[in-house]
PDB file of C-alpha atoms in Angstrom:
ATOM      1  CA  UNK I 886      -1.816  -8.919  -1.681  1.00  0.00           C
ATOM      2  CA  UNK I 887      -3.331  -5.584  -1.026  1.00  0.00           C
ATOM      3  CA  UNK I 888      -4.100  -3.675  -3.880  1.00  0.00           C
ATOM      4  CA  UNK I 889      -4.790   0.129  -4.682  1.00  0.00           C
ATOM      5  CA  UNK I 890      -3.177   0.610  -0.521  1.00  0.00           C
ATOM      6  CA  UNK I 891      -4.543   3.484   0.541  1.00  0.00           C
ATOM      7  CA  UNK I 892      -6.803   4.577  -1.887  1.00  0.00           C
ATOM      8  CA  UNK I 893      -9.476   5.628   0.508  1.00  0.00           C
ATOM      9  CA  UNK I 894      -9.392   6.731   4.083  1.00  0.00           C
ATOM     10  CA  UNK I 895      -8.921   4.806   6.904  1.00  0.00           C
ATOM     11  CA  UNK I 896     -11.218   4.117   9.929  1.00  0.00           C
ATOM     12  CA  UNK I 897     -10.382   3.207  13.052  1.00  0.00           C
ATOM     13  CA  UNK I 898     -11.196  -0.114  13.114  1.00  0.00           C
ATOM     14  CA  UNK I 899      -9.989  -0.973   9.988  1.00  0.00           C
ATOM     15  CA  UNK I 900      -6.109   0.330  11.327  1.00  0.00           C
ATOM     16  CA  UNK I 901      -6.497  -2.131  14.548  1.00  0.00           C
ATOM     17  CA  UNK I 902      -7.641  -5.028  11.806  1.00  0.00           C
ATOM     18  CA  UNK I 903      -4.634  -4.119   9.568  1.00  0.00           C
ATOM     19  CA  UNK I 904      -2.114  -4.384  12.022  1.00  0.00           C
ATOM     20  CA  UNK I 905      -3.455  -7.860  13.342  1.00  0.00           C
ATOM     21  CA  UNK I 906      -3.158  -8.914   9.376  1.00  0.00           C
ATOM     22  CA  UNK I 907       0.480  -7.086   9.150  1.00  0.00           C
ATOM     23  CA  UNK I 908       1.418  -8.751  12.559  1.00  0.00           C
ATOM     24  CA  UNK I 909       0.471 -11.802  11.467  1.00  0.00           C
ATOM     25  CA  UNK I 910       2.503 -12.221   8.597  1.00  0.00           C
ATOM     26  CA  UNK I 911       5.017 -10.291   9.524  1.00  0.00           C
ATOM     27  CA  UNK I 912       8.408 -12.798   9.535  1.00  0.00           C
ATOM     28  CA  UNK I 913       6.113 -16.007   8.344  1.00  0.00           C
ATOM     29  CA  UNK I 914       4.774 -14.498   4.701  1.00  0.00           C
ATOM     30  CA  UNK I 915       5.251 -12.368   1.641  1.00  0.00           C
ATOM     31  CA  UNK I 916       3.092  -9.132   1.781  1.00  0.00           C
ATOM     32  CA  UNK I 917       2.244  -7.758  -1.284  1.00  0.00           C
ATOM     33  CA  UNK I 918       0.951  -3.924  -1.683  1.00  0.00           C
ATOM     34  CA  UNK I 919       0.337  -1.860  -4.488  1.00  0.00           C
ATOM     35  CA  UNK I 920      -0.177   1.878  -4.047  1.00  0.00           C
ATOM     36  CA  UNK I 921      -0.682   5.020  -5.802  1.00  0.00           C
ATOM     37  CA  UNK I 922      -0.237   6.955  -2.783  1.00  0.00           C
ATOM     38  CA  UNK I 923       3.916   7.552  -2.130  1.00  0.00           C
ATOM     39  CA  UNK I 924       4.973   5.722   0.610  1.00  0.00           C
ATOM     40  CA  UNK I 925       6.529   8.991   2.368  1.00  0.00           C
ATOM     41  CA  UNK I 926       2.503   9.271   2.856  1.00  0.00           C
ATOM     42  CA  UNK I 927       1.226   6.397   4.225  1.00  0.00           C
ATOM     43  CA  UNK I 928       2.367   6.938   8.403  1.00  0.00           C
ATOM     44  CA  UNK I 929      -0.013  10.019   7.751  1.00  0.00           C
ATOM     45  CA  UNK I 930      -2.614   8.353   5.896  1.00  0.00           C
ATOM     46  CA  UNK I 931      -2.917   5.574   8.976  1.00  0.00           C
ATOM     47  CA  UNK I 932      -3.509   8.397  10.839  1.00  0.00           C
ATOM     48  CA  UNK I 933      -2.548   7.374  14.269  1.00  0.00           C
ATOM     49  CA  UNK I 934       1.054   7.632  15.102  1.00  0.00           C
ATOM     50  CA  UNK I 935       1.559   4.608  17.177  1.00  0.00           C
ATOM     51  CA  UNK I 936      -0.317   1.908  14.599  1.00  0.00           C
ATOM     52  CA  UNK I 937       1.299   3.545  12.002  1.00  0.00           C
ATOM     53  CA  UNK I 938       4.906   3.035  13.474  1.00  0.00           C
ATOM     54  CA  UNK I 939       3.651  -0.182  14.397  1.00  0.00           C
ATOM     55  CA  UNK I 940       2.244  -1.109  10.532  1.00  0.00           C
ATOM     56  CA  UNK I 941       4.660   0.234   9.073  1.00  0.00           C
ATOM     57  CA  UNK I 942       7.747  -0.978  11.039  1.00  0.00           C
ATOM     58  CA  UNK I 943       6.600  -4.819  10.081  1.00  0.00           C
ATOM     59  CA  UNK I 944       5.910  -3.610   6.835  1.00  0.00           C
ATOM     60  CA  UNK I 945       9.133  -1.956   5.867  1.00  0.00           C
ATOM     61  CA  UNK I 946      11.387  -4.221   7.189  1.00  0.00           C
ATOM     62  CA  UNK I 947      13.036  -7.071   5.019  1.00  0.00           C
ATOM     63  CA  UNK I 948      10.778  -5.137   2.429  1.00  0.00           C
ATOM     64  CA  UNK I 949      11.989  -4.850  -1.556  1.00  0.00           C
ATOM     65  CA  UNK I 950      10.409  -1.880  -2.930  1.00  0.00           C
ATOM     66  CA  UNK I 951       9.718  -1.254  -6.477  1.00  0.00           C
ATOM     67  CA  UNK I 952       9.111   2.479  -7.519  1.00  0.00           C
ATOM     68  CA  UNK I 953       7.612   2.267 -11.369  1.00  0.00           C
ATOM     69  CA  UNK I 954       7.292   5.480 -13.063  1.00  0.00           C
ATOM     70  CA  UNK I 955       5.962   6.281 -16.052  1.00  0.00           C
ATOM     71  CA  UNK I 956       2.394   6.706 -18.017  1.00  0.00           C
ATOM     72  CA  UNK I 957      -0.301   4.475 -16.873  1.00  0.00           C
ATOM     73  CA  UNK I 958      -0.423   1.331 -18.887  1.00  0.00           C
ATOM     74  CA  UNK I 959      -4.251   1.145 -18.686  1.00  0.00           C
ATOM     75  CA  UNK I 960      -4.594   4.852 -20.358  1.00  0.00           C
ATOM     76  CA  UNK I 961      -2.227   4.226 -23.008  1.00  0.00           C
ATOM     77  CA  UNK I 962      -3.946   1.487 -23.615  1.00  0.00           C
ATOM     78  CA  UNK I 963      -7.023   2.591 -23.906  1.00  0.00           C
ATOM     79  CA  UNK I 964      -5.561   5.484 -26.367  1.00  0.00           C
ATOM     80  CA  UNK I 965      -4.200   2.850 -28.442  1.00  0.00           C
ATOM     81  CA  UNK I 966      -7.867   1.084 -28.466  1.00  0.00           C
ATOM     82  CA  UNK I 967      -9.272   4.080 -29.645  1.00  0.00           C
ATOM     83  CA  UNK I 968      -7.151   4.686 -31.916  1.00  0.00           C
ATOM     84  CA  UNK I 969      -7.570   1.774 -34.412  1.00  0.00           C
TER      85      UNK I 969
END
């Protein structure tokens, strides 16, 4: 599971690291990702065109995506909290 996916910027490394994790389970495991950022964002966010095709390509495919929408649960919450 990767959570909070792409919540900071990505270095170079870390892109060639992520697509020997991706590659790895791509076909063989479930990949779990949680993201703030839209997904129309993330080829940009990888930054390199050709590990971003590459990432995303095993990522998308065979994928079952799961928009939520809505108020965060955490801040409501937390407004409920401080309101008792």
């Amino acid at each position: 599971m990767l959570d909070d996916w792409a919540l900071a910027p990505l270095e170079e490394g870390a892109r060639h690291d992520l697509l020997e994790v991706i590659d790895d389970r791509a076909g063989s495991r479930s990949t779990i990702l949680t993201s703030q950022l839209p997904i129309e964002h993330w080829h940009g966010w990888i930054n390199d065109p050709t590990l971003a095709d590459a990432i995303l390509d095993r990522l998308v495919h065979n994928a079952y995506r799961l928009t939520m929408k809505g108020e965060s649960l955490r801040r409501k919450k937390a407004e409920e909290q401080a309101a008792s």
